[in-house]
Amino acid sequence: MYKWLVMRGTIGSFANACFYYAITVMPLADATVLFFTGPAFSALFARLILSEPYGVFEFVASLLCLSGTVLVLKPSAVFANGVDEVPDPETSPLGQTRGAVAALTGAVCSAFAYCAVRRVGEAVHSMMHVVYFGFASTVGSFVLMHCTQDPRMPDSRHEWLLILFTGF
């Protein structure tokens, strides 16, 4: 069971990291819609991993959910002249693509994490789920922070107080 908890923590943390990256490079609404396609993947993974039922209704619902992502992604082949958008100077087309890939990757990973929670079920205390996820998130965030950016310590008393009161 602990192997599933480690996978849930690690993959769930990666899913959150993908979502946080997506919201930095694309509009929040688009990233959120793409990330919350996770239930469609959860149903499929539940069938493959847990042998849960997956019938025609689930297939059609998943297909409709995933086809709705086309409306969010607005591919130029479909929407070449039909969508009038105000360009956002903060997001580039490459950023949009990377963000969409990250959000969908996060959705797939979170779906797997949900299946891992279901697989473990009540075999361990519910706090074990939380602790493994929190530990994996903390370690992963620390490593990614030092690998992808130049971290800095707070400079003023005001910044330290803001950090202190974030936990309350």
Coordinates of C-alpha atoms in Angstrom, one line a residue:
M1 CA 0.0 0.0 0.0
Y2 CA 2.8 2.4 0.8
K3 CA 4.0 2.1 -2.8
W4 CA 0.7 3.5 -3.9
L5 CA 0.9 6.3 -1.3
V6 CA 4.3 7.3 -2.6
M7 CA 3.1 7.3 -6.2
R8 CA 0.0 9.3 -5.2
G9 CA 2.1 11.9 -3.4
T10 CA 4.7 12.2 -6.1
I11 CA 2.4 12.2 -9.1
G12 CA -0.2 14.4 -7.4
S13 CA 2.5 17.0 -6.5
F14 CA 3.7 16.9 -10.1
A15 CA 0.1 17.5 -11.3
N16 CA -0.1 20.6 -9.1
A17 CA 3.2 21.8 -10.3
C18 CA 2.0 21.4 -13.9
F19 CA -1.2 23.4 -13.1
Y20 CA 0.7 26.2 -11.4
Y21 CA 3.0 26.4 -14.4
A22 CA 0.0 26.6 -16.7
I23 CA -1.6 29.4 -14.9
T24 CA 1.6 31.5 -15.2
V25 CA 1.8 31.2 -19.0
M26 CA -1.9 31.2 -20.0
P27 CA -5.1 32.8 -18.8
L28 CA -6.3 31.4 -15.5
A29 CA -9.7 30.4 -16.9
D30 CA -8.2 28.4 -19.8
A31 CA -5.7 26.6 -17.6
T32 CA -8.4 25.8 -15.1
V33 CA -10.8 24.3 -17.7
L34 CA -8.0 22.2 -19.1
F35 CA -6.8 21.0 -15.7
F36 CA -10.4 20.0 -14.7
T37 CA -10.7 17.6 -17.6
G38 CA -9.2 15.2 -15.0
P39 CA -12.4 13.3 -14.3
A40 CA -12.6 12.1 -17.9
F41 CA -9.1 10.6 -17.4
S42 CA -10.0 9.4 -13.9
A43 CA -12.9 7.3 -15.3
L44 CA -10.6 5.7 -17.9
F45 CA -7.8 5.0 -15.4
A46 CA -10.3 3.6 -12.9
R47 CA -11.3 1.1 -15.6
L48 CA -7.7 0.2 -16.5
I49 CA -6.2 0.2 -12.9
L50 CA -9.2 -0.6 -10.7
S51 CA -11.4 -2.6 -13.0
E52 CA -14.3 -0.2 -12.4
P53 CA -17.2 -0.2 -14.8
Y54 CA -16.8 2.0 -17.9
G55 CA -19.8 1.9 -20.2
V56 CA -21.1 3.8 -23.1
F57 CA -22.4 6.6 -21.0
E58 CA -19.0 7.2 -19.4
F59 CA -17.3 7.0 -22.8
V60 CA -19.7 9.6 -24.3
A61 CA -19.4 11.9 -21.3
S62 CA -15.6 11.7 -21.4
L63 CA -15.5 12.3 -25.2
L64 CA -17.8 15.4 -24.8
C65 CA -15.6 16.6 -21.9
L66 CA -12.4 16.2 -23.9
S67 CA -13.9 17.7 -27.1
G68 CA -14.8 20.8 -25.1
T69 CA -11.1 21.4 -24.7
V70 CA -11.0 22.3 -28.4
L71 CA -13.2 25.3 -27.6
V72 CA -10.7 26.4 -24.9
L73 CA -7.5 25.7 -27.0
K74 CA -9.0 27.4 -30.1
P75 CA -6.8 25.7 -32.7
S76 CA -6.1 27.9 -35.7
A77 CA -7.3 25.2 -38.1
V78 CA -10.8 25.5 -36.6
F79 CA -10.9 29.1 -35.5
A80 CA -8.7 30.8 -38.1
N81 CA -11.1 33.7 -38.9
G82 CA -14.0 33.1 -36.6
V83 CA -12.7 34.2 -33.2
D84 CA -12.0 37.9 -32.5
E85 CA -9.7 38.1 -29.6
V86 CA -7.9 40.9 -27.9
P87 CA -4.3 39.8 -27.8
D88 CA -2.9 39.4 -24.3
P89 CA 0.7 40.9 -24.1
E90 CA 1.6 38.7 -21.2
T91 CA 1.0 35.4 -23.0
S92 CA 2.7 34.3 -26.1
P93 CA 1.5 31.5 -28.5
L94 CA 4.4 29.3 -27.4
G95 CA 3.5 30.0 -23.7
Q96 CA -0.2 29.1 -24.5
T97 CA 0.9 25.8 -26.1
R98 CA 3.3 25.0 -23.2
G99 CA 0.6 25.9 -20.7
A100 CA -2.0 23.8 -22.4
V101 CA 0.3 20.8 -22.5
A102 CA 1.2 21.4 -18.8
A103 CA -2.5 21.7 -17.8
L104 CA -3.5 18.5 -19.6
T105 CA -0.4 16.7 -18.2
G106 CA -1.5 17.8 -14.8
A107 CA -5.0 16.6 -15.5
V108 CA -3.7 13.1 -16.4
C109 CA -1.4 13.0 -13.4
S110 CA -4.2 14.1 -11.0
A111 CA -6.5 11.4 -12.5
F112 CA -3.8 8.8 -11.7
A113 CA -3.4 10.2 -8.2
Y114 CA -7.2 9.9 -7.6
C115 CA -7.1 6.3 -8.7
A116 CA -4.2 5.7 -6.3
V117 CA -6.3 7.1 -3.4
R118 CA -9.1 4.8 -4.4
R119 CA -6.7 1.8 -4.7
V120 CA -5.4 2.4 -1.2
G121 CA -8.8 3.2 0.2
E122 CA -9.2 2.6 3.9
A123 CA -6.2 0.3 4.2
V124 CA -4.3 3.2 5.8
H125 CA -5.5 6.1 7.8
S126 CA -6.7 9.2 5.9
M127 CA -4.0 11.3 7.4
M128 CA -1.4 9.1 5.7
H129 CA -2.8 10.3 2.3
V130 CA -2.4 13.9 3.4
V131 CA 1.1 13.4 4.9
Y132 CA 2.5 11.6 1.9
F133 CA 1.1 14.2 -0.5
G134 CA 2.3 17.1 1.7
F135 CA 5.8 15.6 2.1
A136 CA 6.2 15.0 -1.7
S137 CA 4.9 18.5 -2.4
T138 CA 7.3 20.1 0.0
V139 CA 10.4 18.2 -1.2
G140 CA 9.4 18.6 -4.9
S141 CA 8.8 22.3 -4.5
F142 CA 12.1 22.8 -2.8
V143 CA 14.0 21.0 -5.5
L144 CA 12.2 22.7 -8.4
M145 CA 12.5 26.1 -6.8
H146 CA 16.3 25.7 -6.6
C147 CA 16.6 24.2 -10.1
T148 CA 14.3 26.6 -12.0
Q149 CA 14.8 30.0 -10.4
D150 CA 17.0 32.0 -8.1
P151 CA 15.3 31.9 -4.7
R152 CA 15.8 34.8 -2.3
M153 CA 15.1 35.3 1.4
P154 CA 12.7 38.1 2.5
D155 CA 14.5 41.4 2.8
S156 CA 12.3 43.4 5.2
R157 CA 10.3 42.9 8.4
H158 CA 7.2 43.4 6.4
E159 CA 7.9 40.5 4.1
W160 CA 8.7 38.2 7.1
L161 CA 5.4 39.2 8.7
L162 CA 3.5 38.4 5.5
I163 CA 5.1 35.0 5.4
L164 CA 4.4 34.4 9.1
F165 CA 0.8 35.3 8.8
T166 CA 0.3 33.2 5.6
G167 CA 0.1 30.2 7.9
F168 CA -2.7 31.6 10.1

